[in-house]
PDB file of N, CA and C in Angstrom:
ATOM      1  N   UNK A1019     -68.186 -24.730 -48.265  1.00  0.00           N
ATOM      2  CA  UNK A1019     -67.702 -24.527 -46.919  1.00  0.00           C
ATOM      3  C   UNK A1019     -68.538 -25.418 -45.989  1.00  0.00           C
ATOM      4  N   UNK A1020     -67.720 -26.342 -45.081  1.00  0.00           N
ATOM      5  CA  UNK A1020     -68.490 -26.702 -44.144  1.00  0.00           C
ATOM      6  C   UNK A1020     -69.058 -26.034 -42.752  1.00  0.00           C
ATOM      7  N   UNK A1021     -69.948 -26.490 -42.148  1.00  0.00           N
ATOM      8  CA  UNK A1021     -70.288 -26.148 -40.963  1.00  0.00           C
ATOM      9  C   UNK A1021     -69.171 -26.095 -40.122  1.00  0.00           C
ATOM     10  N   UNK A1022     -68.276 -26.293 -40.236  1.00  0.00           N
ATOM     11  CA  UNK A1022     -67.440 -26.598 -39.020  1.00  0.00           C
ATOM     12  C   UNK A1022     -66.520 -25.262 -39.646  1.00  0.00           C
ATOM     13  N   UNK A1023     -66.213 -24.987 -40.422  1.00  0.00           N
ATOM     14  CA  UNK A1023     -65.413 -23.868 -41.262  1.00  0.00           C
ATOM     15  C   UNK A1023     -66.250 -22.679 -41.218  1.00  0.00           C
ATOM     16  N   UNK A1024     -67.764 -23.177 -41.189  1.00  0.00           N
ATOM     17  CA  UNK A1024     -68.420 -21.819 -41.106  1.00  0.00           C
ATOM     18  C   UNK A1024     -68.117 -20.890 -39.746  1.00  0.00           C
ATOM     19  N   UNK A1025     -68.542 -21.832 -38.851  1.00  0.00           N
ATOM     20  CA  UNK A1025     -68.119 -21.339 -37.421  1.00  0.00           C
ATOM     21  C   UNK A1025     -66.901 -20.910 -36.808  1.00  0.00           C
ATOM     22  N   UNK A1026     -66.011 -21.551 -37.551  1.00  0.00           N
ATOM     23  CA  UNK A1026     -64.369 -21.090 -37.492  1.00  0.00           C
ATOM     24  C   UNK A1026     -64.413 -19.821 -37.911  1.00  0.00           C
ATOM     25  N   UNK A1027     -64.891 -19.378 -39.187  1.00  0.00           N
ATOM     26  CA  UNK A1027     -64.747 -18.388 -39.965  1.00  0.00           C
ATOM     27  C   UNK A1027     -65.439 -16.965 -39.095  1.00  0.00           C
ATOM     28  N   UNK A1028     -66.169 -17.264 -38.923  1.00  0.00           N
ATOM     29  CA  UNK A1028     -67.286 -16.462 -38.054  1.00  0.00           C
ATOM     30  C   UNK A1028     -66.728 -16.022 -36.765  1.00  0.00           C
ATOM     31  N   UNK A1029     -66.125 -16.913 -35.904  1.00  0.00           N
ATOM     32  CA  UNK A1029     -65.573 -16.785 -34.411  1.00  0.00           C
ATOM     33  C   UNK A1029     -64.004 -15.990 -35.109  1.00  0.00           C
ATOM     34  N   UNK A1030     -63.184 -16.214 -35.745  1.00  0.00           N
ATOM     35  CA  UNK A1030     -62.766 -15.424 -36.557  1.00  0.00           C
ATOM     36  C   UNK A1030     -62.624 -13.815 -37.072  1.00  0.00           C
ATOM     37  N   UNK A1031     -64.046 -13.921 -37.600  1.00  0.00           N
ATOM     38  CA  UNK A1031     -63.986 -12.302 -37.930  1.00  0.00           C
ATOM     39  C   UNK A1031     -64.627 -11.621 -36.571  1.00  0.00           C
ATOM     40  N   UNK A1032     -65.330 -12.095 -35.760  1.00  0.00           N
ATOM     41  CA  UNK A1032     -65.672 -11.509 -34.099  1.00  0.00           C
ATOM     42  C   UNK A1032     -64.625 -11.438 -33.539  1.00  0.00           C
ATOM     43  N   UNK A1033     -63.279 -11.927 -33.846  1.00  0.00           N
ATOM     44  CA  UNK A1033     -61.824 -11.591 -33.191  1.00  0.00           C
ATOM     45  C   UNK A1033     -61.427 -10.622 -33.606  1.00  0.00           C
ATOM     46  N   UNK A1034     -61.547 -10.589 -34.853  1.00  0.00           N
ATOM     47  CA  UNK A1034     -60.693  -9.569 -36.023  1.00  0.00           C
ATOM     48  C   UNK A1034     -61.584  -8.242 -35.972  1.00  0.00           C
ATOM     49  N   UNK A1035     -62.751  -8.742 -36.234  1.00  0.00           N
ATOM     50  CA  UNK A1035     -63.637  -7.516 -36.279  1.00  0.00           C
ATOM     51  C   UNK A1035     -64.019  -7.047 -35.524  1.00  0.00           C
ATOM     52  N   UNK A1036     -64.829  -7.626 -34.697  1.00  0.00           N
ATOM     53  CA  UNK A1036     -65.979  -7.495 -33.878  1.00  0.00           C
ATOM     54  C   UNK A1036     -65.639  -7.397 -32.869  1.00  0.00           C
ATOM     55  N   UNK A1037     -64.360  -6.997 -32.505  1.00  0.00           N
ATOM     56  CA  UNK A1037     -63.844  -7.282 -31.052  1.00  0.00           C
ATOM     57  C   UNK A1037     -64.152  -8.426 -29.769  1.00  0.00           C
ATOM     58  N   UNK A1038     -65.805  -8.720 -30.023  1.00  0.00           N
ATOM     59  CA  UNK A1038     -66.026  -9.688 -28.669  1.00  0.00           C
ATOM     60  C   UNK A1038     -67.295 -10.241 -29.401  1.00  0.00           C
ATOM     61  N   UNK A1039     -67.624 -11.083 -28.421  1.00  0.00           N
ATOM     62  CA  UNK A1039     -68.997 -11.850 -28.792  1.00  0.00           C
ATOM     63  C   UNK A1039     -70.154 -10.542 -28.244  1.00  0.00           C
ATOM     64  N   UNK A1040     -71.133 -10.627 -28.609  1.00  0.00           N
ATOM     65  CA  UNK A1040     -72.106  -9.700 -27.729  1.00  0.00           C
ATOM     66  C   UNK A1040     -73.034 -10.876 -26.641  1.00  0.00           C
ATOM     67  N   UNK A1041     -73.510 -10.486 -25.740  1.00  0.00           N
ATOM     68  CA  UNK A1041     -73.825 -11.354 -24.330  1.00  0.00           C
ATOM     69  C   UNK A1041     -74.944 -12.618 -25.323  1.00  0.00           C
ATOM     70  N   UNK A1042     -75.101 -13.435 -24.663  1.00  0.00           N
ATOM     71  CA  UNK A1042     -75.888 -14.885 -25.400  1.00  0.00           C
ATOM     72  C   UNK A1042     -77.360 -14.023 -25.143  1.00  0.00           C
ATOM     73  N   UNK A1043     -77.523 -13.527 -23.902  1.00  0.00           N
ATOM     74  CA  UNK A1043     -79.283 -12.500 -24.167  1.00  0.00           C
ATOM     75  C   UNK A1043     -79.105 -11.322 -25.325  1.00  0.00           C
ATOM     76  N   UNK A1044     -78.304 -10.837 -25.394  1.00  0.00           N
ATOM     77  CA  UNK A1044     -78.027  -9.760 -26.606  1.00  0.00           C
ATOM     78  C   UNK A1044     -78.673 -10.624 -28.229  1.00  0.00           C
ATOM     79  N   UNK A1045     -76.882 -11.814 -28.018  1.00  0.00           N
ATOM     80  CA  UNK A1045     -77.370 -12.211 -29.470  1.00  0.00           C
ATOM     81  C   UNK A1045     -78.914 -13.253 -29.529  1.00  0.00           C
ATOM     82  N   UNK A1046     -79.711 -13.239 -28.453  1.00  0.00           N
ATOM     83  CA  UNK A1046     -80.638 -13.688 -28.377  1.00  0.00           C
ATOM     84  C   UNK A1046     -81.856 -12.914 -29.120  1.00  0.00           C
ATOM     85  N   UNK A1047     -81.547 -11.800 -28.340  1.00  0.00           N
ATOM     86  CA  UNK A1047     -82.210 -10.826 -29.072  1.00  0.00           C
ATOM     87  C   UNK A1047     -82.415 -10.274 -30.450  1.00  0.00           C
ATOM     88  N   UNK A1048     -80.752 -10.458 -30.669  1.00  0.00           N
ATOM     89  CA  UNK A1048     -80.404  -9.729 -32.459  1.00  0.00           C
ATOM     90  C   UNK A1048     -81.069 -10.915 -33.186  1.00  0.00           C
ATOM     91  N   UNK A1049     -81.179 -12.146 -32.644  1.00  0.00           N
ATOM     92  CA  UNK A1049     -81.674 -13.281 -33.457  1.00  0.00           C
ATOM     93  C   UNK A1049     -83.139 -12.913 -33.853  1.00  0.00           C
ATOM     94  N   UNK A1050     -83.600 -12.504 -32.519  1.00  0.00           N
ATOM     95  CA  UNK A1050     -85.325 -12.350 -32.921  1.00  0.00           C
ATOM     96  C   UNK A1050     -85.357 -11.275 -33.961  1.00  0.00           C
ATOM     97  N   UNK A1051     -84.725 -10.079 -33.688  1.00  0.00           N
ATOM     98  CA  UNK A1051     -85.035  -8.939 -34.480  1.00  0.00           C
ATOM     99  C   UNK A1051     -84.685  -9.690 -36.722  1.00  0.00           C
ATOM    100  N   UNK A1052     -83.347 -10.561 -36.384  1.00  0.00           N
ATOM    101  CA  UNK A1052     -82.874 -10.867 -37.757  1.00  0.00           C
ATOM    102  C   UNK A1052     -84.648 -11.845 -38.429  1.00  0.00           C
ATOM    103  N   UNK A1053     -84.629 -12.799 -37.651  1.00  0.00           N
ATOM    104  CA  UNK A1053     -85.971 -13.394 -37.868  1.00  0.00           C
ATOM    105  C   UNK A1053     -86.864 -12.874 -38.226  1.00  0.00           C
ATOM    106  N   UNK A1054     -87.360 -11.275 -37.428  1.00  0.00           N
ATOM    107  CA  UNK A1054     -88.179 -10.542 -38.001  1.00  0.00           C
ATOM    108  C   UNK A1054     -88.619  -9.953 -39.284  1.00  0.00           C
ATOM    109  N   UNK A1055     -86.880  -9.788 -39.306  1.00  0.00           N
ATOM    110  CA  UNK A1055     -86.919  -8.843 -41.099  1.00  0.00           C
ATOM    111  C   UNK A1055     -86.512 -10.283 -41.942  1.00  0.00           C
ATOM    112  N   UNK A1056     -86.745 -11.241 -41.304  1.00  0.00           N
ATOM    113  CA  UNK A1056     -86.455 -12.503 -42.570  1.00  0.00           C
ATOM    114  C   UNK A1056     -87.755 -12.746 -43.122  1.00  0.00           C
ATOM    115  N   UNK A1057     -88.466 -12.572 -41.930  1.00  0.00           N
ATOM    116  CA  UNK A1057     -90.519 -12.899 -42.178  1.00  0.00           C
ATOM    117  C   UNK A1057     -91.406 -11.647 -42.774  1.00  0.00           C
ATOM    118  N   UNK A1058     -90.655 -10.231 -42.770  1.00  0.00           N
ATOM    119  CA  UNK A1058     -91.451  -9.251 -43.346  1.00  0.00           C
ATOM    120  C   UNK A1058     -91.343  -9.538 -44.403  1.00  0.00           C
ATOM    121  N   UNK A1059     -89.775 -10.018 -44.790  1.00  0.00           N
ATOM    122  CA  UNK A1059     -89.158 -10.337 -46.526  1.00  0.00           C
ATOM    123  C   UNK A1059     -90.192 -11.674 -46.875  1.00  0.00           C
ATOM    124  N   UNK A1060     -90.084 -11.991 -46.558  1.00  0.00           N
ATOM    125  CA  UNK A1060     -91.111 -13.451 -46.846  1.00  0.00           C
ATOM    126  C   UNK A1060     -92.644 -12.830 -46.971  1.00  0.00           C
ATOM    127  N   UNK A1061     -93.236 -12.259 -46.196  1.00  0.00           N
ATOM    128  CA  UNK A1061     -94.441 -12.036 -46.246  1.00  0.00           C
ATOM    129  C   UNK A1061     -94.967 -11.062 -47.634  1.00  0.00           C
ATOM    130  N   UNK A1062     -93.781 -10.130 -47.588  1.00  0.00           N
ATOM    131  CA  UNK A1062     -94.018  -9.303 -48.506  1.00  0.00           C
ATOM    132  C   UNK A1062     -93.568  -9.768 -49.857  1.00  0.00           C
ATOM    133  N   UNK A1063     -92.769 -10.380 -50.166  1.00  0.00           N
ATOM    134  CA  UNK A1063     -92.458 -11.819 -51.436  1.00  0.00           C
ATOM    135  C   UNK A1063     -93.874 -12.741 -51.552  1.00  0.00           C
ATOM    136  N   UNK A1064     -93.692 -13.373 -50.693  1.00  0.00           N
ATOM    137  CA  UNK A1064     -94.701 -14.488 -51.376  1.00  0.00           C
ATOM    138  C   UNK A1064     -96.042 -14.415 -50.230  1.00  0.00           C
ATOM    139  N   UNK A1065     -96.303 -13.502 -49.700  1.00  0.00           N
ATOM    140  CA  UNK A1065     -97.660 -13.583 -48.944  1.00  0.00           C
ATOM    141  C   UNK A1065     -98.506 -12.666 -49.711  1.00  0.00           C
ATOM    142  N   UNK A1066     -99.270 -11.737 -49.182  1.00  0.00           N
ATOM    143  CA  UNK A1066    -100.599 -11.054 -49.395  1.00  0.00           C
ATOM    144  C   UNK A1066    -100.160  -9.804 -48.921  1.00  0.00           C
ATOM    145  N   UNK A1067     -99.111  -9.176 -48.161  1.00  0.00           N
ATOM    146  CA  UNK A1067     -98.769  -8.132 -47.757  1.00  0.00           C
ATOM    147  C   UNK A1067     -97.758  -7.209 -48.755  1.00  0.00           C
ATOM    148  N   UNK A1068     -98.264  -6.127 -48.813  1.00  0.00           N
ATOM    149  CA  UNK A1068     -97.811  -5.536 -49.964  1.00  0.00           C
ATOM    150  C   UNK A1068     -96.274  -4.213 -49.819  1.00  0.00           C
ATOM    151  N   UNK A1069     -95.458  -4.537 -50.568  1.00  0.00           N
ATOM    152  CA  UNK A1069     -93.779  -4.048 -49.984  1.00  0.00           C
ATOM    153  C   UNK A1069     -93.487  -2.635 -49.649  1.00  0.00           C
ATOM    154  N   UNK A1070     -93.308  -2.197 -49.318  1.00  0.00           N
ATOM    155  CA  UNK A1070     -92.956  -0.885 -49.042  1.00  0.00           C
ATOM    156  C   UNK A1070     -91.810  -0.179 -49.842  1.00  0.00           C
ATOM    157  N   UNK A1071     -91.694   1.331 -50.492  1.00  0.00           N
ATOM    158  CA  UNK A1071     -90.402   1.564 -50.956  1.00  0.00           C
ATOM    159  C   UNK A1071     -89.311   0.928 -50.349  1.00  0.00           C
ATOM    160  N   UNK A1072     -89.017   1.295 -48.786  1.00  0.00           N
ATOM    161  CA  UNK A1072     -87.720   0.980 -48.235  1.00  0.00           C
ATOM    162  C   UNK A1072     -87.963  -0.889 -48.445  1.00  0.00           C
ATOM    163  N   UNK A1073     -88.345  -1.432 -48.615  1.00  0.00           N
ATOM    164  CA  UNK A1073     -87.985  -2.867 -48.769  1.00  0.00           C
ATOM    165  C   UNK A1073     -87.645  -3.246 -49.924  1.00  0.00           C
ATOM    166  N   UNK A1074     -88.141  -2.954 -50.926  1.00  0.00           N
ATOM    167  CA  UNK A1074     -87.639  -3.188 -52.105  1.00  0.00           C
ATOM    168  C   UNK A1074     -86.436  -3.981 -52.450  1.00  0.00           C
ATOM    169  N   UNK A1075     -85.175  -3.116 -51.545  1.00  0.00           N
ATOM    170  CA  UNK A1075     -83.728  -3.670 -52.079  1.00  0.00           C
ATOM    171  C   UNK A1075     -83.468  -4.456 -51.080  1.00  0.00           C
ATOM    172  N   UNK A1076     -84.532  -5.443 -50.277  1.00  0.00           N
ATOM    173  CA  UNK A1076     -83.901  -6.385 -49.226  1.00  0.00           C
ATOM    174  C   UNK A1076     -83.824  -8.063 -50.499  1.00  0.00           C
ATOM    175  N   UNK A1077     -82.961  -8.410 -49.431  1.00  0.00           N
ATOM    176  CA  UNK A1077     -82.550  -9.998 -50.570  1.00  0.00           C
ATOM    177  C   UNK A1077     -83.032 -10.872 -49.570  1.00  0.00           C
ATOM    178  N   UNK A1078     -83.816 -11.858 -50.107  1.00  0.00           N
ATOM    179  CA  UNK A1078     -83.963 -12.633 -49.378  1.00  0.00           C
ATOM    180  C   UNK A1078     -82.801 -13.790 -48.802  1.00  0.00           C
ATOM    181  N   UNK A1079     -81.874 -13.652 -49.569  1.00  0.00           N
ATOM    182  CA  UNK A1079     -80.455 -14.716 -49.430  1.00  0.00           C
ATOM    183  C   UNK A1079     -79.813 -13.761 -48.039  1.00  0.00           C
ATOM    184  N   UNK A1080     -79.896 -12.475 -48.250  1.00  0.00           N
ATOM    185  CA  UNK A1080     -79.102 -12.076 -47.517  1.00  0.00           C
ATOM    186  C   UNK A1080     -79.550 -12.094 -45.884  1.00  0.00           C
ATOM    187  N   UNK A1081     -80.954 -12.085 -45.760  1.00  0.00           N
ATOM    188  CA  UNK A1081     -81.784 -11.513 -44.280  1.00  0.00           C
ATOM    189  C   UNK A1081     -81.652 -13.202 -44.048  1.00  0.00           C
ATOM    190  N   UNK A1082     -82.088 -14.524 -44.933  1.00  0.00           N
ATOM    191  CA  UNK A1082     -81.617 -15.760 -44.431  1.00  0.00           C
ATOM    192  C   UNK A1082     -80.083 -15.847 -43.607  1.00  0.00           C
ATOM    193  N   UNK A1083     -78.889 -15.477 -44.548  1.00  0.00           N
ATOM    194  CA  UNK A1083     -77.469 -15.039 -43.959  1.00  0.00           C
ATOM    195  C   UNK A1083     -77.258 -14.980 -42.747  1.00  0.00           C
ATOM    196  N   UNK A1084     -78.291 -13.480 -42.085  1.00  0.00           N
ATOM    197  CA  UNK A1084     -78.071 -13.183 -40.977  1.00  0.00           C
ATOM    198  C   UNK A1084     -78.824 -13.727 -39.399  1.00  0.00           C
ATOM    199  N   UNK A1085     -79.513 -14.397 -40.044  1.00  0.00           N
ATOM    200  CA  UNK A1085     -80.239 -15.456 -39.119  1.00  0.00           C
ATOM    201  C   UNK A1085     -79.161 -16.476 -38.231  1.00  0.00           C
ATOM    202  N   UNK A1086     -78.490 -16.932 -39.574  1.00  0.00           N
ATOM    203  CA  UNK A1086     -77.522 -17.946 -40.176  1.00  0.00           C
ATOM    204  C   UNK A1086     -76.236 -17.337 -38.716  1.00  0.00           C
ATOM    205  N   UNK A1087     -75.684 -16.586 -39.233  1.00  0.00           N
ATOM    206  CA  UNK A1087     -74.746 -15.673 -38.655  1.00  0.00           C
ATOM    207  C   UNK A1087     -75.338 -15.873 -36.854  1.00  0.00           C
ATOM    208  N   UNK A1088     -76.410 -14.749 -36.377  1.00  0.00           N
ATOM    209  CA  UNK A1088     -76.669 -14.891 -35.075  1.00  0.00           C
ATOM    210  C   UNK A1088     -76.355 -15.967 -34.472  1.00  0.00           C
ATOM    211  N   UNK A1089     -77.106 -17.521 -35.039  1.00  0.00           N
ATOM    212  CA  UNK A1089     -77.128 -18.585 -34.873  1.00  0.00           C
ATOM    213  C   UNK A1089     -75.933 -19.093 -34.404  1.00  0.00           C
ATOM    214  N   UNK A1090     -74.848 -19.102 -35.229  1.00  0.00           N
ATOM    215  CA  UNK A1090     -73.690 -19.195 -35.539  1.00  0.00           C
ATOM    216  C   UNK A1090     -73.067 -18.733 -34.701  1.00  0.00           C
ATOM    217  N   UNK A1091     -73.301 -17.257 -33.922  1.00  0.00           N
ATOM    218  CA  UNK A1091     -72.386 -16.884 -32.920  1.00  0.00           C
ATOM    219  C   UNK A1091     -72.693 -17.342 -31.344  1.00  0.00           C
ATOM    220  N   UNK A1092     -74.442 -17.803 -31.445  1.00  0.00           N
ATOM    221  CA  UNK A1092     -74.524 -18.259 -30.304  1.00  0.00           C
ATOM    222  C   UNK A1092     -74.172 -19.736 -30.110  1.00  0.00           C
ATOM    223  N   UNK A1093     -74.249 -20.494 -31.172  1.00  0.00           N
ATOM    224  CA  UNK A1093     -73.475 -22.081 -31.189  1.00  0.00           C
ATOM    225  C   UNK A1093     -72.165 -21.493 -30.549  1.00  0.00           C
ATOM    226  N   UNK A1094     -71.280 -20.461 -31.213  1.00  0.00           N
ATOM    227  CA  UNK A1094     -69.660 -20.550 -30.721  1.00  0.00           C
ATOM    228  C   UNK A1094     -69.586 -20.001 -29.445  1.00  0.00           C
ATOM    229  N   UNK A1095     -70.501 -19.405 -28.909  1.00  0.00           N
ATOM    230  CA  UNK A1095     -70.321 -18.648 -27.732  1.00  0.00           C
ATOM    231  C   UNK A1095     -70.301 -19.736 -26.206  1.00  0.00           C
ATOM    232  N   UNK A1096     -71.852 -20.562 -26.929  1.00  0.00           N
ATOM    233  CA  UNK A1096     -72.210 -21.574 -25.944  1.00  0.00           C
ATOM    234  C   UNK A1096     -71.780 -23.045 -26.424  1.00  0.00           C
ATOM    235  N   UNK A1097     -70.583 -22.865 -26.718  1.00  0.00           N
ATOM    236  CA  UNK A1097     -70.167 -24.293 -27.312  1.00  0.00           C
ATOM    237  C   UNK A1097     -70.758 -25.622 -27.898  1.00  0.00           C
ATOM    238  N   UNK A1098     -71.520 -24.802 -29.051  1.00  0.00           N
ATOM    239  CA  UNK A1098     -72.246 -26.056 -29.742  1.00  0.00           C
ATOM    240  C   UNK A1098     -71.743 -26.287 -30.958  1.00  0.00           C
ATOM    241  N   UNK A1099     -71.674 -27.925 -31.186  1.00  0.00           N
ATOM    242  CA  UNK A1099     -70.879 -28.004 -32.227  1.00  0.00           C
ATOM    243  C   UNK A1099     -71.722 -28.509 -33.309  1.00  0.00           C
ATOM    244  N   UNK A1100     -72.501 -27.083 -34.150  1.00  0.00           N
ATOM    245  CA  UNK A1100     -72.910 -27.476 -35.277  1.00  0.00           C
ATOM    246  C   UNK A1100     -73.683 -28.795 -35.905  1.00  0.00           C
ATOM    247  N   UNK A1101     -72.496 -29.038 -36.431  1.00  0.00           N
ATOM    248  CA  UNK A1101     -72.102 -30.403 -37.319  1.00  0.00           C
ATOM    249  C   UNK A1101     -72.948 -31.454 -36.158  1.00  0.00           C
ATOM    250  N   UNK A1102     -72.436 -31.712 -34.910  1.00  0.00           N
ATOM    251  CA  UNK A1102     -72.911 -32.439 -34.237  1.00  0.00           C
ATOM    252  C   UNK A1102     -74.481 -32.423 -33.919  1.00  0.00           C
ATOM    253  N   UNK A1103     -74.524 -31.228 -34.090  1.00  0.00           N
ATOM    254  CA  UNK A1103     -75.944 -31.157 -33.357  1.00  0.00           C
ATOM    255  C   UNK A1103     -77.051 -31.714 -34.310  1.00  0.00           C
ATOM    256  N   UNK A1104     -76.639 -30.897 -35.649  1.00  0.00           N
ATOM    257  CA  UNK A1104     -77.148 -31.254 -36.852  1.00  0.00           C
ATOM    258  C   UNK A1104     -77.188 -32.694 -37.410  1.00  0.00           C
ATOM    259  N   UNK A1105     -76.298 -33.070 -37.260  1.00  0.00           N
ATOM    260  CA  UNK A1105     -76.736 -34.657 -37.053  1.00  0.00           C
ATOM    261  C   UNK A1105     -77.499 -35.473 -35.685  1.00  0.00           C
ATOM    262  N   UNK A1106     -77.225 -35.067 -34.789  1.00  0.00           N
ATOM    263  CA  UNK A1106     -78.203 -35.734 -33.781  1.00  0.00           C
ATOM    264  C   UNK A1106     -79.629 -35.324 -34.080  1.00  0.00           C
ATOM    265  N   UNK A1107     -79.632 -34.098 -34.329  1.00  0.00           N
ATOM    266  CA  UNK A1107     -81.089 -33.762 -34.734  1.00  0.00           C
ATOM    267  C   UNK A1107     -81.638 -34.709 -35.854  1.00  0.00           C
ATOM    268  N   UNK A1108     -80.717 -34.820 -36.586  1.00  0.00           N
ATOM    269  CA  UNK A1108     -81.067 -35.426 -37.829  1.00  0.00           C
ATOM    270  C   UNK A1108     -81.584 -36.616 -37.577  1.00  0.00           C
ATOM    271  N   UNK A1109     -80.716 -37.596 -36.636  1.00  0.00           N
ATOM    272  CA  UNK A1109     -81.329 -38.789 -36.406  1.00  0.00           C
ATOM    273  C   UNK A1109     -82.296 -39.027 -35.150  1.00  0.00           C
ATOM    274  N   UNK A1110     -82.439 -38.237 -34.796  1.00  0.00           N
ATOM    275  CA  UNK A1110     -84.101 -38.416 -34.112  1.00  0.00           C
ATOM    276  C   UNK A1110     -84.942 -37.664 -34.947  1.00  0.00           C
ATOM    277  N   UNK A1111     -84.846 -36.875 -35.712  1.00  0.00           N
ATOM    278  CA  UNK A1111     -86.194 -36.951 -36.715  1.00  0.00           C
ATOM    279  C   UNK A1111     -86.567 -38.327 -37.485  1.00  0.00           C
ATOM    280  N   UNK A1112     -85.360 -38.847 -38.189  1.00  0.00           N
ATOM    281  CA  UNK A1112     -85.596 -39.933 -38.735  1.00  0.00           C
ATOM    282  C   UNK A1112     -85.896 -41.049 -37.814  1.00  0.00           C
ATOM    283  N   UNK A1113     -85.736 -41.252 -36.845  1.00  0.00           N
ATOM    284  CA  UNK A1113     -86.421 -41.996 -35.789  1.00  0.00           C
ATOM    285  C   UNK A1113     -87.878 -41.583 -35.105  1.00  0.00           C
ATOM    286  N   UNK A1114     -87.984 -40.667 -35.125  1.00  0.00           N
ATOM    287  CA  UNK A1114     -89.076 -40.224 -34.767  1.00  0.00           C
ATOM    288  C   UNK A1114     -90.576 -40.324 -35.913  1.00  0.00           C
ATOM    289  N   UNK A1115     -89.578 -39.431 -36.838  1.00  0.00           N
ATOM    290  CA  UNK A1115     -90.830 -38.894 -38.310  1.00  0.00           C
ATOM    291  C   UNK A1115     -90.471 -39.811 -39.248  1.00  0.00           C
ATOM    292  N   UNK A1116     -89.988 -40.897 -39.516  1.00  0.00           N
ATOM    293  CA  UNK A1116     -89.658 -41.531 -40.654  1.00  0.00           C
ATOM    294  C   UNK A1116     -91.151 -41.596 -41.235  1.00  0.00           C
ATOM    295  N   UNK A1117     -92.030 -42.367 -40.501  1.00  0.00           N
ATOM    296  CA  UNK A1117     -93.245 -42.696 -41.542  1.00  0.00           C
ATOM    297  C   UNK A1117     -94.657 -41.815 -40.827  1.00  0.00           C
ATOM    298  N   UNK A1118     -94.170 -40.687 -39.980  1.00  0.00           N
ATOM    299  CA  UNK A1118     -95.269 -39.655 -39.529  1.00  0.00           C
ATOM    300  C   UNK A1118     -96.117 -38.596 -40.335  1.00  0.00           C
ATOM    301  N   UNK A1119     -94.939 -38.225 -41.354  1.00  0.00           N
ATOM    302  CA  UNK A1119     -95.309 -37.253 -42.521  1.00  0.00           C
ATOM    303  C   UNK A1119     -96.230 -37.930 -43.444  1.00  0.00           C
ATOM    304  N   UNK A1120     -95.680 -39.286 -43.920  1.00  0.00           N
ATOM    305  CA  UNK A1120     -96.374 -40.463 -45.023  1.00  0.00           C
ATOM    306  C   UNK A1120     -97.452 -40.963 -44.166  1.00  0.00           C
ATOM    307  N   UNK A1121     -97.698 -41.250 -43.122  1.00  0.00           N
ATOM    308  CA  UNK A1121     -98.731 -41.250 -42.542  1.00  0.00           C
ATOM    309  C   UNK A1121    -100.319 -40.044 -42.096  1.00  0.00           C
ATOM    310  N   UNK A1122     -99.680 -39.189 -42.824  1.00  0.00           N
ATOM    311  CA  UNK A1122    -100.788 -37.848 -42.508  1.00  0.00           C
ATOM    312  C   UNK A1122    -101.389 -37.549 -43.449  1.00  0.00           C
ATOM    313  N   UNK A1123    -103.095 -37.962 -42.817  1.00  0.00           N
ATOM    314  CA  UNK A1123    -103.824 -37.792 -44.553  1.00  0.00           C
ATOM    315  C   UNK A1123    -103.664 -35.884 -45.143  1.00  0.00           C
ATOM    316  N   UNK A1124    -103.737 -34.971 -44.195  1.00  0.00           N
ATOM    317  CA  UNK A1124    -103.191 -34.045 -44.212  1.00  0.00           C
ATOM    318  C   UNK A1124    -102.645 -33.481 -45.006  1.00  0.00           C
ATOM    319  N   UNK A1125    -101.364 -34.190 -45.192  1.00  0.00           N
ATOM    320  CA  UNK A1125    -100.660 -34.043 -46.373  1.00  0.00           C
ATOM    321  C   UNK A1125    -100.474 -34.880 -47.365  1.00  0.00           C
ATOM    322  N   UNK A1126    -101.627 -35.528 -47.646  1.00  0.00           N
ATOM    323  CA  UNK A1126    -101.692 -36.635 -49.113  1.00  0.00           C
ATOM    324  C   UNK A1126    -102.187 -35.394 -50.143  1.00  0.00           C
TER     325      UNK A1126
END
């Protein structure tokens, strides 16, 4: 599926389903909270912090998903087009960082 299908799909089931978008400060918000439980899952996977019963059955594919999703509804809400952006981004990193990373003793 492309990006551009993702967002179709998504603006989509917020018609069908979801009745409405929720306000861009709302899904601003649901973003931070999704982020949150994406980084407990992370911390408690591969950090030093140790899982709790109730975490157990979290997926890490899935708490990524919903990041994914928020994201997704605030691109369609505030008319961003994905695909586009994702490539402009793309090419000012590579204009920017092409030889910044290979340049950092840092990371030799």
């Amino acid at each position: 599926m492309t990006i551009k299908e993702t967002q179709e799909l998504v603006d989509a089931w917020i018609k069908k389903h979801g009745v409405r978008y929720f306000s861009e400060l709302t899904n601003m918000t649901i973003l931070t909270e999704e982020v949150g439980e994406l980084a407990r899952t992370m911390v408690r996977r591969y950090g030093e912090q140790s899982s709790k019963e109730s975490d157990m059955d979290r997926e890490l594919a899935d708490e990524i998903a919903d990041v994914m999703w928020v994201l997704i509804c605030i691109a369609n809400q505030t008319g961003v087009d994905l695909t586009e952006a994702i490539t402009n981004n793309l090419a000012k990193k590579n204009k920017r960082d092409a030889e910044r990373h290979k340049n950092n003793p840092k990371l030799k």
